[in-house]
XYZ file of C-alpha atoms in Angstrom:
275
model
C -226.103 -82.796 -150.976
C -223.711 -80.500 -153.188
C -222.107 -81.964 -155.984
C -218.180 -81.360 -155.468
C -216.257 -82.571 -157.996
C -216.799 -84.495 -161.888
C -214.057 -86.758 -163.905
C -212.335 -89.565 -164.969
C -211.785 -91.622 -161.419
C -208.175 -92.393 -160.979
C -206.106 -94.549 -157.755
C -206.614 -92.435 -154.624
C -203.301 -91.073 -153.699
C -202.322 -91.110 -149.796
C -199.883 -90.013 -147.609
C -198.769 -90.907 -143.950
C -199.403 -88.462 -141.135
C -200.648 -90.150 -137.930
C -203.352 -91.804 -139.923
C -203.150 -92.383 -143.626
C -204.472 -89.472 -145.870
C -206.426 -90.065 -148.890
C -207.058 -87.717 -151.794
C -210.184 -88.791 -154.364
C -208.886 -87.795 -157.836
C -211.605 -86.889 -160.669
C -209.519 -85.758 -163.533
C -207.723 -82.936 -162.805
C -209.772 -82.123 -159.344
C -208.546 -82.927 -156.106
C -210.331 -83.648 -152.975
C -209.642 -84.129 -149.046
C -211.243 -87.553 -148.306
C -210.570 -87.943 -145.065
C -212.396 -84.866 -144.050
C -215.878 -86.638 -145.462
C -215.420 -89.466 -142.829
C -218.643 -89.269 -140.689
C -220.412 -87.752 -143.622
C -223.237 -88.919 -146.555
C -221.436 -88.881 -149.753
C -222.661 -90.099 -153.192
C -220.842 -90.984 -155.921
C -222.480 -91.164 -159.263
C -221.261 -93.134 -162.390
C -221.977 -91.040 -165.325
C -221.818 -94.057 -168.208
C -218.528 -93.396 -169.898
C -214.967 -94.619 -169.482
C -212.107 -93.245 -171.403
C -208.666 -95.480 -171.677
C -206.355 -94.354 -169.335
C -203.192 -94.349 -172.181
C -205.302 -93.563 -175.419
C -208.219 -91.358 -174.365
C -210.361 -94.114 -176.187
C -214.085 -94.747 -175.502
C -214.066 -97.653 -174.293
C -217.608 -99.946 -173.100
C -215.426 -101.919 -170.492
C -212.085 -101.131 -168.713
C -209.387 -103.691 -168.689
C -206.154 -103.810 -166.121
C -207.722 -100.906 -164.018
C -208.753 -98.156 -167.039
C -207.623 -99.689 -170.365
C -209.195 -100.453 -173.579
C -209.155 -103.641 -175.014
C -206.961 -103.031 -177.665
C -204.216 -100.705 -175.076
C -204.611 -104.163 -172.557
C -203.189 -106.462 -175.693
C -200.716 -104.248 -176.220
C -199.040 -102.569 -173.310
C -196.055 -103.854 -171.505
C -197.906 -102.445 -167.964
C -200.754 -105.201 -168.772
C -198.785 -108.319 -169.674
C -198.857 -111.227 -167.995
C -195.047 -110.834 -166.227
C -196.538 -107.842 -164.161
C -198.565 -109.897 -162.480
C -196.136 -113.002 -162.373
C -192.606 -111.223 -162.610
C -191.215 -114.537 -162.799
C -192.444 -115.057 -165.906
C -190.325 -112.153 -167.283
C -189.825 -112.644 -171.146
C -187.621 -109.753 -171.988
C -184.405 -112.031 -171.966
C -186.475 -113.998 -175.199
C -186.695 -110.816 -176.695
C -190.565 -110.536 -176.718
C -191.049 -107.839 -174.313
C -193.807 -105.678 -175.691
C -191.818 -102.652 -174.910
C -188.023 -102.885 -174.317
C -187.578 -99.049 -173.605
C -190.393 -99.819 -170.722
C -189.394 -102.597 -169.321
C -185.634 -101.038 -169.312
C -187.005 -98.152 -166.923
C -189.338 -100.199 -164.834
C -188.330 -103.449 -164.569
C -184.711 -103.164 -164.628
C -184.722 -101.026 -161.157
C -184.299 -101.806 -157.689
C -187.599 -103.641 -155.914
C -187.984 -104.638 -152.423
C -189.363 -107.894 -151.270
C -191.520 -107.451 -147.893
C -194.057 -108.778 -145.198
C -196.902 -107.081 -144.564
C -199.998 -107.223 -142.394
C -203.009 -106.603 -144.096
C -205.246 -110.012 -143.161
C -202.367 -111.967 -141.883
C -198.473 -112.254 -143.125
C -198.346 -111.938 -146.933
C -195.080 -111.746 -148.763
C -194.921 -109.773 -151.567
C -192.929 -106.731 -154.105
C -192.379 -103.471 -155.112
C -190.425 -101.247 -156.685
C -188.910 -98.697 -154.781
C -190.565 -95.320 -155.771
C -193.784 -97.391 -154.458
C -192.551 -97.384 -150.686
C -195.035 -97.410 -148.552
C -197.645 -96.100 -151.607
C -197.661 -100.536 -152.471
C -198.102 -100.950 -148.571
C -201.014 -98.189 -148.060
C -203.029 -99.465 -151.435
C -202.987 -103.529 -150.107
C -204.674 -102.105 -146.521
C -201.817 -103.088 -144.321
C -201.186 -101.956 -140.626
C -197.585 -102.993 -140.611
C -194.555 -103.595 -143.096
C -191.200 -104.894 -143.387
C -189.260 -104.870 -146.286
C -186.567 -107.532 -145.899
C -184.587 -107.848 -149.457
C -183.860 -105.523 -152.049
C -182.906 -106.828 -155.479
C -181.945 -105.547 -158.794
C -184.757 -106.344 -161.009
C -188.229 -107.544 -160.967
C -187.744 -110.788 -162.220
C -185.448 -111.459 -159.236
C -187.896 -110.527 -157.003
C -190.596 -112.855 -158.886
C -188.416 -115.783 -158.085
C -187.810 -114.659 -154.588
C -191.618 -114.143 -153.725
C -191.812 -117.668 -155.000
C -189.369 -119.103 -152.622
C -191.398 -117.497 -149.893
C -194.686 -117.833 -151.310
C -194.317 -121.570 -150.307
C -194.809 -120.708 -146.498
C -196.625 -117.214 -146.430
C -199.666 -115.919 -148.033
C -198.995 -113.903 -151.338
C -202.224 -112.467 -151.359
C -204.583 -110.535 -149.062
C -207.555 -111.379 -148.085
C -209.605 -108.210 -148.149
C -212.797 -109.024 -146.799
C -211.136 -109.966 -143.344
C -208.721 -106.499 -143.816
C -211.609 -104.584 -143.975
C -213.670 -105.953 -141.204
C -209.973 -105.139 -139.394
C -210.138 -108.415 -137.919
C -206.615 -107.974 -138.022
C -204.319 -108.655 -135.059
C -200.368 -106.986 -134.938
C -197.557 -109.652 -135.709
C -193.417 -109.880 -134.831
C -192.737 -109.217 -138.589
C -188.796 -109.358 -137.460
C -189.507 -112.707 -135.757
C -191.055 -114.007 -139.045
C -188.806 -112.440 -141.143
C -185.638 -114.246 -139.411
C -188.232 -117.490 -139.607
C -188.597 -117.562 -143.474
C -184.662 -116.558 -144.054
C -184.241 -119.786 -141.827
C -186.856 -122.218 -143.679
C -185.958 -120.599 -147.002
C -181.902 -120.595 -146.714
C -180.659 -123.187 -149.506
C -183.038 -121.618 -151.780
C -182.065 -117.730 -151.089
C -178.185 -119.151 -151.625
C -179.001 -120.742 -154.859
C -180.659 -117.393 -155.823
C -177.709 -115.365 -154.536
C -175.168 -117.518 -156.025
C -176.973 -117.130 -159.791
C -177.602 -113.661 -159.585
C -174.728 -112.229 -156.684
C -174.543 -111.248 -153.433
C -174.919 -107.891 -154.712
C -178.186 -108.424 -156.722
C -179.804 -109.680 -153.784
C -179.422 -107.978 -150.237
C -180.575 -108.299 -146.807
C -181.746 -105.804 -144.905
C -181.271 -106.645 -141.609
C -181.913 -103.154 -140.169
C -185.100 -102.090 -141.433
C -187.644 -101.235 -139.198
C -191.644 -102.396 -139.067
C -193.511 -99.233 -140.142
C -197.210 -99.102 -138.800
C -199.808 -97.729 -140.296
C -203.265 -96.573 -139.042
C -206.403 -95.858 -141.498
C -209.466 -93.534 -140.895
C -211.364 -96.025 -140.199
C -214.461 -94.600 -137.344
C -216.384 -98.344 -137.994
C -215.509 -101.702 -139.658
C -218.512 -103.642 -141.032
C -219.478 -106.783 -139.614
C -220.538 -107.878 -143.338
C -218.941 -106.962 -146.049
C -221.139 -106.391 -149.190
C -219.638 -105.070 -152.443
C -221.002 -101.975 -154.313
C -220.281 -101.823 -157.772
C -220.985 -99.409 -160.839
C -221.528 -101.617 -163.330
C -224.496 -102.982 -161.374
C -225.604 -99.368 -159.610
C -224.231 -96.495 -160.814
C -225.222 -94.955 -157.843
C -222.809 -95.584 -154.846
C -224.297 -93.293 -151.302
C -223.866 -94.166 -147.888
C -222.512 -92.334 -144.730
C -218.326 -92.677 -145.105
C -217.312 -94.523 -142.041
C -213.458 -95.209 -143.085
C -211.186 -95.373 -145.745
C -208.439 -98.768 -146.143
C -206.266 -99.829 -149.136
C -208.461 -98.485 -152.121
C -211.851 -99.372 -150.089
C -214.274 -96.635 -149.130
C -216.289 -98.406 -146.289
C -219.184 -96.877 -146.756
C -222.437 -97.582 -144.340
C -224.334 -99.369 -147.205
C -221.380 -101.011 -148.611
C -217.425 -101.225 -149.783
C -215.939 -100.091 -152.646
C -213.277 -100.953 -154.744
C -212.558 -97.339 -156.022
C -208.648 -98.574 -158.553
C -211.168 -101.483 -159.791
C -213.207 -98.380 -161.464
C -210.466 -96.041 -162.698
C -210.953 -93.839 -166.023
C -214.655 -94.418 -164.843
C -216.303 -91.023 -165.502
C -217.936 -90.094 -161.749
C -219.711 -87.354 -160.009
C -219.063 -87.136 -156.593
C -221.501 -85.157 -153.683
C -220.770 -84.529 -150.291
C-alpha cells in the first residue's frame, strides 16, 4: 500500500454528478475518493491536532477541530448554532456581532429530507445541497426560505413537533432507507402547522417568511457498492489505525469493510492516508 497523501483532516467536500463525488482533504492535498471505492485504504492518525482557527496544539478537538479555549470563545461554537432559536444577539451578547451580522443575518431555507426517514431541518443558502449531501440524504425539499437564522430556529420548532429533526445514521447507512412524497408531506405539515406558520408570518412578515411552492425534490445517489448489515464505529482516539476495503461513501461516513467512520467528527486531526 502507497502512502498518498499527509495533513490536517478537514470536511470532505462533494459535488453532484450522477452519484455524489467526494474529495478527502489533508491540508492543502486533494484526493479523488470515489475512485478508491472497491479498494484497501488505510488511514493513519499521526497523534496531533492543530485548532482549526488558531493553529493551536491542542490534546482534544472541540466543535469539529477547535481548541478549548477557540470553542469558549467563537460565535461558530455557541450554543444558538446548534439551537438558532436561542439566538442572543438581540440581548447584545453575541460573541461576535460582525459574525453573526454575515452569517446569521442571511437568507436560510427550511427543508425535508430523507436520510433515515422525514427530518425537518435548516440551512443557509450557500450550503444548498452541500447541508443535504453531509446529513446522507437521498432526497430533499426545501419548502421555506426566511430571512435569518433565528426565524428558521422557530420554524424548525413548529415542525419539529411532527417530524424528526434529527437523523438517524446507523439506519442511513445500512440504506434501509425507502423514497417518500416529500411534496405530499410538505403540503401535510403546512396543513397541521397553519395557525402556527401565521403567527410566525404575522410577527416577522409575509416577506421574512416565504413559501416555496415550486421547488422540486432533488435526489441524490451515493457510491455506495455495499451497505453493512452492522454498523460498528471506528474511531482514532481508540485506533489510530483505520484500514478496510472502501465499499461506499454517505454523508461524512466512509463505509469501510471493517467499519464506519465519522471522518468531520476528526477534523484538524493530523492523518496519513494509503491507498
Amino acid at each position: 500500500m502507497q502512502v498518498i497523501a499527509q495533513g490536517a483532516l478537514q470536511k470532505m467536500p462533494a459535488e453532484i454528478d450522477s452519484e455524489v463525488k467526494y474529495r478527502l482533504k489533508l491540508g492543502d492535498q486533494s484526493i479523488d475518493l470515489n475512485s478508491y471505492v472497491g479498494q484497501s485504504i488505510q488511514l493513519v492518525y499521526q497523534g496531533q491536532i492543530h485548532c482549526t482557527h488558531c493553529g493551536r496544539k491542542t490534546n482534544k478537538s472541540f466543535a469539529q477541530g477547535h481548541c478549548y479555549p477557540c470553542f469558549k470563545k467563537l460565535p461558530q461554537c455557541d450554543l444558538c448554532i446548534m439551537s438558532p432559536e436561542k439566538c442572543h444577539f438581540d440581548q447584545g451578547t453575541c460573541r461576535d456581532p460582525a459574525w453573526g451580522e454575515q452569517f446569521c443575518f442571511q437568507s436560510h431555507y427550511v427543508y425535508l429530507a430523507n436520510s433515515s426517514g422525514i427530518k425537518v431541518g435548516i440551512t443557509r443558502g450557500t450550503q444548498v445541497p452541500t447541508r443535504w449531501i453531509d446529513q446522507g440524504a437521498i432526497q430533499a425539499l426545501p419548502i421555506l426560505r426566511v430571512d435569518t437564522r433565528f426565524q428558521s430556529g422557530l420554524v424548525e420548532r413548529v415542525f419539529g413537533e411532527h417530524v424528526a429533526d434529527k437523523t438517524n445514521w446507523r439506519a442511513m447507512l445500512k440504506g434501509q432507507v425507502d423514497p417518500l412524497d416529500l411534496i405530499a408531506e410538505r403540503d401535510r405539515l403546512f396543513e397541521l402547522c397553519r395557525s402556527e406558520l401565521s403567527e410566525l408570518e404575522n410577527r416577522f412578515g409575509l416577506q421574512a417568511i416565504q413559501r416555496l411552492p415550486d421547488a422540486e425534490v432533488l435526489e441524490l445517489n451515493y457510491p455506495v457498492l455495499n451497505y453493512p448489515a452492522k454498523v460498528t464505529s471506528l474511531n482514532f482516539d481508540k485506533n489510530p489505525v483505520v484500514e478496510g476495503v472502501l465499499q461506499g461513501i454517505k454523508g461524512q461516513y466512509l463505509i469501510l469493510d471493517t467499519g464506519v467512520i465519522n471522518l468531520r467528527k476528526f477534523t484538524a486531526y493530523e492523518v496519513q492516508f494509503s491507498g
